[in-house]
Amino acid sequence: MASKEPRVTLSFYKYFRFGNPQLIRDHLYLMWDQLNVLGRIYIAHEGINAQISVPDAQWPEFIKSLEHLEFMNGTRLNIAVDKSGKSFFKLKITLRNKIVADGLNDASFDVNDTGTHLSAIEMNQKVQEENTIVVDMRNHYESEVGHFRGAICPDVETFRESLPLIRDMLATERDKNIVMYCTGGIRCEKASAYMKHHGFKNVFQLEGGIIEYTRQAAEQNLENLFVGKNFVFDERLGEKISDDIVAHCHQCGQPADTHVNCANDHCHLLFIQCAECAELYENTCSKLCQEYIHNSAEEQKEAGKNKIFNGSRFGKKRYNPKRNMSL
Ligand SMILES: [Zn+2]
Ligand SMILES: [Zn+2]
């Protein structure tokens, strides 16, 4: 059970050479478990990618714990705007081959030749330029509920899919300004280098992603050009950036931007549902799932055998945001 104490939700990432990822994993676990830190952290030889929450009461201790971690030097902490505290339920630190599943062979191009980083104020200037194309590097279920005005939002389910697709889509635009953004900046680190490798000359990336942009825009009183919700990979599934509702209920089509998982655990489809449909369908994605949750255990077992729930309703493959977690 999640504790009710107030918490700071934050994320950070760093490309850093870890000689022994297991060692740093165990070290972080021992240290942060004691501070009651919750969340998901991926560690690879190439770096670390973390989305966590820290109890307010432990915050000073947490900050102190970062001081002796060499890789945290110069690493920006992206602190969530929303302080509802509803975020993670346990601490999980996992070893991975890569900190973002990008499907790229890093040896085939110069991963350090990244795009020019843009601050919020620079972002606002850049997007006004006639020559600029803004590209959302996130997946469709993220950009569906919120995005930069005028951005291209590719219809992709994974980051891995998006890279070649965007490269081909913009093949005739190699001289334009390509401005990329994602949630916290991590995806653009490799994606911008990939685009430059493929002949795009003017590649820019939003420093710290939507999270840092929003923070800077508020701090400096800039116009926030992001409309809608910023999809986040914790239990909240989204942070409101503007009051606009840019998406629609997948069931009735009225404006809505609340992501839910189907209440039928055998389906668990992630989709957008309005409050009325939530009531009408009892938090499920369809009549089929609604009937299913009222079936007896025996009937449920039978239906499971028939593989009724293959997760391909709405013509979309089932997606599990937790599996695709990235910043
Ligand atoms: Zn609806
Ligand atoms: Zn369902």
Coordinates of C-alpha atoms and ligand atoms in Angstrom, one line a residue:
M1 CA 0.0 0.0 0.0
A2 CA 1.2 3.5 -0.8
S3 CA 1.7 5.7 2.2
K4 CA -0.3 8.9 2.6
E5 CA 2.6 11.1 3.5
P6 CA 3.4 14.0 1.1
R7 CA 6.0 13.1 -1.5
V8 CA 8.1 14.7 -4.2
T9 CA 7.8 13.0 -7.5
L10 CA 10.8 13.3 -9.7
S11 CA 12.8 11.8 -12.6
F12 CA 16.3 12.0 -13.8
Y13 CA 18.6 10.3 -16.3
K14 CA 22.3 10.3 -17.1
Y15 CA 24.4 8.7 -19.8
F16 CA 27.4 7.6 -17.8
R17 CA 29.8 4.7 -18.0
F18 CA 29.1 2.3 -15.2
G19 CA 31.9 -0.3 -14.8
N20 CA 29.7 -2.5 -12.7
P21 CA 25.9 -1.7 -12.9
Q22 CA 25.1 -4.4 -10.4
L23 CA 27.2 -2.7 -7.7
I24 CA 25.6 0.7 -8.2
R25 CA 22.2 -1.0 -8.3
D26 CA 22.7 -2.6 -4.9
H27 CA 24.2 0.5 -3.4
L28 CA 21.2 2.7 -4.5
Y29 CA 18.7 0.1 -3.4
L30 CA 20.2 -0.1 0.1
M31 CA 20.5 3.6 0.4
W32 CA 17.1 4.7 -1.0
D33 CA 15.0 1.9 0.4
Q34 CA 15.9 3.1 3.8
L35 CA 14.7 6.6 2.9
N36 CA 11.4 5.0 1.7
V37 CA 12.0 6.1 -1.9
L38 CA 9.5 4.5 -4.3
G39 CA 9.6 4.1 -8.1
R40 CA 11.4 2.5 -11.0
I41 CA 15.0 2.8 -11.9
Y42 CA 16.8 1.3 -14.9
I43 CA 20.6 0.9 -14.8
A44 CA 22.8 -0.2 -17.7
H45 CA 26.5 0.1 -18.6
E46 CA 25.5 3.3 -20.5
G47 CA 23.8 5.1 -17.6
I48 CA 20.7 5.4 -15.4
N49 CA 17.1 6.4 -15.9
A50 CA 15.0 6.9 -12.8
Q51 CA 11.4 7.9 -12.0
I52 CA 10.9 8.0 -8.2
S53 CA 9.1 9.7 -5.4
V54 CA 10.7 10.7 -2.1
P55 CA 8.8 11.5 1.1
D56 CA 9.0 15.2 1.9
A57 CA 10.4 14.4 5.3
Q58 CA 13.3 12.5 3.8
W59 CA 14.0 15.0 1.1
P60 CA 17.1 16.6 2.8
E61 CA 18.6 13.1 3.4
F62 CA 17.9 12.2 -0.2
I63 CA 19.7 15.3 -1.5
K64 CA 22.6 14.5 0.8
S65 CA 22.7 10.9 -0.6
L66 CA 23.3 12.3 -4.1
E67 CA 26.4 14.2 -3.1
H68 CA 28.8 11.3 -3.1
L69 CA 27.4 9.8 -6.3
E70 CA 29.7 10.8 -9.0
F71 CA 27.2 10.3 -11.8
M72 CA 24.8 12.7 -10.2
N73 CA 27.2 15.6 -10.8
G74 CA 25.5 18.0 -13.1
T75 CA 22.4 15.8 -13.5
R76 CA 19.2 17.7 -13.5
L77 CA 16.3 16.5 -11.3
N78 CA 13.0 16.9 -13.1
I79 CA 10.5 17.6 -10.3
A80 CA 6.9 17.0 -11.1
V81 CA 4.5 19.9 -11.0
D82 CA 1.7 17.9 -9.4
K83 CA 2.2 17.1 -5.7
S84 CA -0.8 14.8 -5.2
G85 CA 1.7 12.2 -4.1
K86 CA -0.1 9.4 -5.9
S87 CA 2.7 7.9 -7.9
F88 CA 4.6 4.7 -7.1
F89 CA 4.0 1.7 -4.8
K90 CA 7.4 0.2 -4.4
L91 CA 11.1 0.6 -5.2
K92 CA 12.3 -1.4 -8.2
I93 CA 15.8 -1.0 -9.5
T94 CA 16.4 -3.2 -12.6
L95 CA 19.5 -3.9 -14.7
R96 CA 19.0 -3.4 -18.5
N97 CA 21.1 -3.5 -21.6
K98 CA 20.1 0.1 -22.4
I99 CA 18.4 2.8 -20.4
V100 CA 15.9 3.5 -23.2
A101 CA 14.7 0.8 -25.6
D102 CA 15.6 2.6 -28.8
G103 CA 16.5 -0.4 -31.0
L104 CA 19.6 1.5 -32.2
N105 CA 23.0 0.1 -32.8
D106 CA 25.0 2.7 -31.0
A107 CA 28.2 1.7 -32.7
S108 CA 26.8 2.6 -36.1
F109 CA 26.7 6.4 -35.5
D110 CA 28.2 9.0 -33.2
V111 CA 25.9 9.1 -30.2
N112 CA 27.7 12.1 -28.8
D113 CA 26.9 14.3 -31.8
T114 CA 23.5 15.4 -30.4
G115 CA 21.3 18.2 -31.4
T116 CA 21.5 21.7 -30.0
H117 CA 19.7 21.9 -26.6
L118 CA 17.0 24.5 -26.3
S119 CA 15.9 26.2 -23.1
A120 CA 12.2 27.1 -22.8
I121 CA 12.7 30.7 -24.0
E122 CA 14.8 29.4 -27.0
M123 CA 12.1 26.8 -27.7
N124 CA 9.5 29.5 -27.9
Q125 CA 11.7 31.5 -30.3
K126 CA 12.6 28.5 -32.4
V127 CA 9.0 27.3 -33.0
Q128 CA 8.0 30.7 -34.3
E129 CA 10.5 30.5 -37.1
E130 CA 9.0 29.7 -40.4
N131 CA 11.6 27.1 -41.2
T132 CA 10.9 25.0 -38.1
I133 CA 9.3 21.6 -37.9
V134 CA 8.4 20.4 -34.3
V135 CA 8.4 16.7 -33.8
D136 CA 6.9 14.9 -30.8
M137 CA 9.2 11.9 -30.1
R138 CA 6.8 10.2 -27.8
N139 CA 4.3 7.4 -28.5
H140 CA 0.7 8.1 -29.8
Y141 CA -0.9 7.5 -26.4
E142 CA 1.3 10.2 -24.9
S143 CA 0.9 12.9 -27.6
E144 CA -2.8 12.1 -27.9
V145 CA -3.6 13.9 -24.6
G146 CA -1.1 16.8 -25.0
H147 CA 1.5 18.2 -27.3
F148 CA 3.2 21.3 -28.5
R149 CA 0.9 23.4 -30.8
G150 CA 1.6 22.4 -34.4
A151 CA 3.8 19.5 -33.6
I152 CA 4.0 16.4 -35.7
C153 CA 2.8 13.5 -33.6
P154 CA 3.7 10.2 -35.2
D155 CA 1.3 7.3 -34.8
V156 CA 3.7 4.9 -33.1
E157 CA 3.5 2.6 -30.2
T158 CA 7.2 2.5 -29.3
F159 CA 10.2 4.8 -29.5
R160 CA 12.0 2.1 -31.5
E161 CA 9.4 2.4 -34.2
S162 CA 9.4 6.1 -34.3
L163 CA 13.0 6.8 -35.4
P164 CA 13.1 5.4 -38.9
L165 CA 9.5 6.5 -39.4
I166 CA 10.3 10.2 -38.6
R167 CA 13.5 10.0 -40.6
D168 CA 11.6 8.9 -43.7
M169 CA 8.7 11.2 -43.2
L170 CA 11.0 14.2 -43.1
A171 CA 13.3 13.0 -45.8
T172 CA 12.8 16.1 -48.0
E173 CA 13.1 18.5 -45.0
R174 CA 16.8 18.0 -44.3
D175 CA 17.5 21.8 -44.4
K176 CA 14.8 22.8 -42.1
N177 CA 15.1 23.2 -38.3
I178 CA 14.0 20.0 -36.7
V179 CA 13.0 20.6 -33.1
M180 CA 12.4 17.4 -31.1
Y181 CA 11.0 17.0 -27.7
C182 CA 9.9 14.2 -25.3
T183 CA 8.8 14.0 -21.7
G184 CA 12.1 14.5 -19.9
G185 CA 14.7 14.8 -22.7
I186 CA 16.2 11.4 -22.6
R187 CA 14.8 10.0 -25.8
C188 CA 16.0 13.1 -27.8
E189 CA 19.6 12.5 -26.6
K190 CA 20.0 9.5 -29.0
A191 CA 17.2 10.5 -31.5
S192 CA 18.8 13.9 -32.3
A193 CA 22.2 12.2 -32.9
Y194 CA 20.4 9.6 -35.1
M195 CA 18.8 12.4 -37.2
K196 CA 22.1 14.2 -37.6
H197 CA 23.7 11.0 -38.7
H198 CA 21.0 10.7 -41.4
G199 CA 21.8 14.1 -42.9
F200 CA 19.6 16.5 -41.0
K201 CA 21.6 19.7 -40.6
N202 CA 19.7 21.7 -38.1
V203 CA 18.6 19.5 -35.3
F204 CA 17.4 20.9 -31.9
Q205 CA 16.1 19.2 -28.8
L206 CA 14.2 20.5 -25.9
E207 CA 16.5 20.5 -22.9
G208 CA 14.9 18.5 -20.0
G209 CA 11.8 17.8 -22.1
I210 CA 8.2 19.0 -21.4
I211 CA 8.8 18.7 -17.6
E212 CA 11.7 21.2 -17.5
Y213 CA 10.1 23.4 -20.2
T214 CA 7.0 23.8 -18.0
R215 CA 9.1 24.6 -15.0
Q216 CA 11.1 27.2 -16.8
A217 CA 8.0 28.7 -18.5
A218 CA 6.3 29.1 -15.1
E219 CA 9.4 30.5 -13.5
Q220 CA 10.1 33.0 -16.2
N221 CA 6.5 33.8 -17.0
L222 CA 6.8 32.7 -20.6
E223 CA 3.9 31.6 -22.7
N224 CA 3.5 27.8 -22.4
L225 CA 3.1 26.5 -25.9
F226 CA 2.3 22.9 -24.7
V227 CA -1.5 22.2 -24.7
G228 CA -3.2 19.5 -22.7
K229 CA -1.7 16.9 -20.4
N230 CA 1.9 15.6 -20.1
F231 CA 1.6 11.8 -20.0
V232 CA 3.8 10.5 -17.2
F233 CA 4.8 6.9 -16.4
D234 CA 3.6 6.5 -12.9
E235 CA 0.2 5.8 -11.4
R236 CA -1.1 9.3 -12.2
L237 CA -0.7 8.7 -16.0
G238 CA -0.7 12.5 -16.7
E239 CA 0.0 16.0 -15.4
K240 CA -2.1 18.8 -16.5
I241 CA -0.1 21.6 -18.3
S242 CA -2.9 23.6 -19.8
D243 CA -6.7 23.5 -19.3
D244 CA -7.3 22.4 -22.9
I245 CA -8.6 18.9 -23.4
V246 CA -7.1 17.8 -26.8
A247 CA -8.2 14.1 -26.8
H248 CA -11.5 12.3 -26.9
C249 CA -13.2 9.5 -25.1
H250 CA -12.5 6.3 -27.0
Q251 CA -16.0 5.1 -26.3
C252 CA -18.3 8.0 -26.9
G253 CA -16.1 10.6 -28.6
Q254 CA -16.7 13.5 -26.3
P255 CA -13.6 15.5 -25.1
A256 CA -11.7 13.6 -22.4
D257 CA -8.1 13.0 -21.5
T258 CA -8.1 10.6 -18.6
H259 CA -6.1 7.4 -19.3
V260 CA -7.4 4.3 -17.5
N261 CA -6.6 0.6 -17.6
C262 CA -9.6 -1.6 -18.3
A263 CA -11.0 -3.0 -15.0
N264 CA -11.0 -6.5 -16.6
D265 CA -7.6 -7.6 -15.5
H266 CA -7.4 -10.1 -18.3
C267 CA -7.7 -7.1 -20.7
H268 CA -6.1 -4.2 -18.9
L269 CA -6.2 -2.2 -22.0
L270 CA -4.9 1.4 -21.6
F271 CA -7.4 3.8 -23.1
I272 CA -9.1 7.2 -22.7
Q273 CA -12.4 7.2 -21.0
C274 CA -14.8 10.0 -19.9
A275 CA -16.5 10.0 -16.5
E276 CA -19.9 9.0 -18.0
C277 CA -18.5 6.0 -19.9
A278 CA -16.6 5.0 -16.8
E279 CA -19.9 4.8 -15.0
L280 CA -21.8 3.2 -17.9
Y281 CA -19.1 0.6 -18.6
E282 CA -18.0 0.1 -15.0
N283 CA -14.4 1.2 -15.8
T284 CA -14.1 -1.4 -18.5
C285 CA -13.2 -0.8 -22.2
S286 CA -16.2 -2.6 -23.7
K287 CA -19.5 -4.5 -23.1
L288 CA -17.5 -7.7 -23.5
C289 CA -15.2 -6.8 -20.6
Q290 CA -18.1 -5.5 -18.6
E291 CA -19.9 -8.8 -18.9
Y292 CA -16.7 -10.6 -18.1
I293 CA -16.1 -8.9 -14.8
H294 CA -19.6 -10.1 -13.7
N295 CA -18.9 -13.7 -14.7
S296 CA -18.1 -16.4 -12.1
A297 CA -14.5 -17.5 -11.7
E298 CA -15.4 -20.7 -13.6
E299 CA -16.7 -18.8 -16.6
Q300 CA -13.8 -16.4 -16.5
K301 CA -11.4 -19.3 -16.8
E302 CA -13.3 -20.6 -19.8
A303 CA -13.2 -17.2 -21.6
G304 CA -9.4 -17.0 -20.8
K305 CA -8.9 -20.3 -22.6
N306 CA -10.7 -19.0 -25.7
K307 CA -8.4 -16.0 -25.8
I308 CA -11.2 -13.6 -26.2
F309 CA -9.0 -10.9 -24.8
N310 CA -6.2 -10.4 -27.2
G311 CA -6.0 -6.7 -26.6
S312 CA -6.6 -5.6 -30.1
R313 CA -9.8 -3.5 -29.6
F314 CA -9.9 0.0 -31.1
G315 CA -7.6 -1.4 -33.9
K316 CA -4.6 -0.7 -31.6
K317 CA -2.3 -3.2 -30.2
R318 CA -2.3 -3.5 -26.5
Y319 CA 0.3 -1.3 -24.9
N320 CA 1.7 -1.3 -21.5
P321 CA 3.3 2.0 -20.6
K322 CA 5.3 0.5 -17.8
R323 CA 7.1 -1.7 -20.3
N324 CA 7.9 1.3 -22.5
M325 CA 8.8 3.6 -19.7
S326 CA 11.2 6.3 -20.8
L327 CA 11.5 10.0 -20.1
Ligands
ZN1 ZN -17.3 8.6 -23.1
ZN2 ZN -11.2 -4.5 -21.7

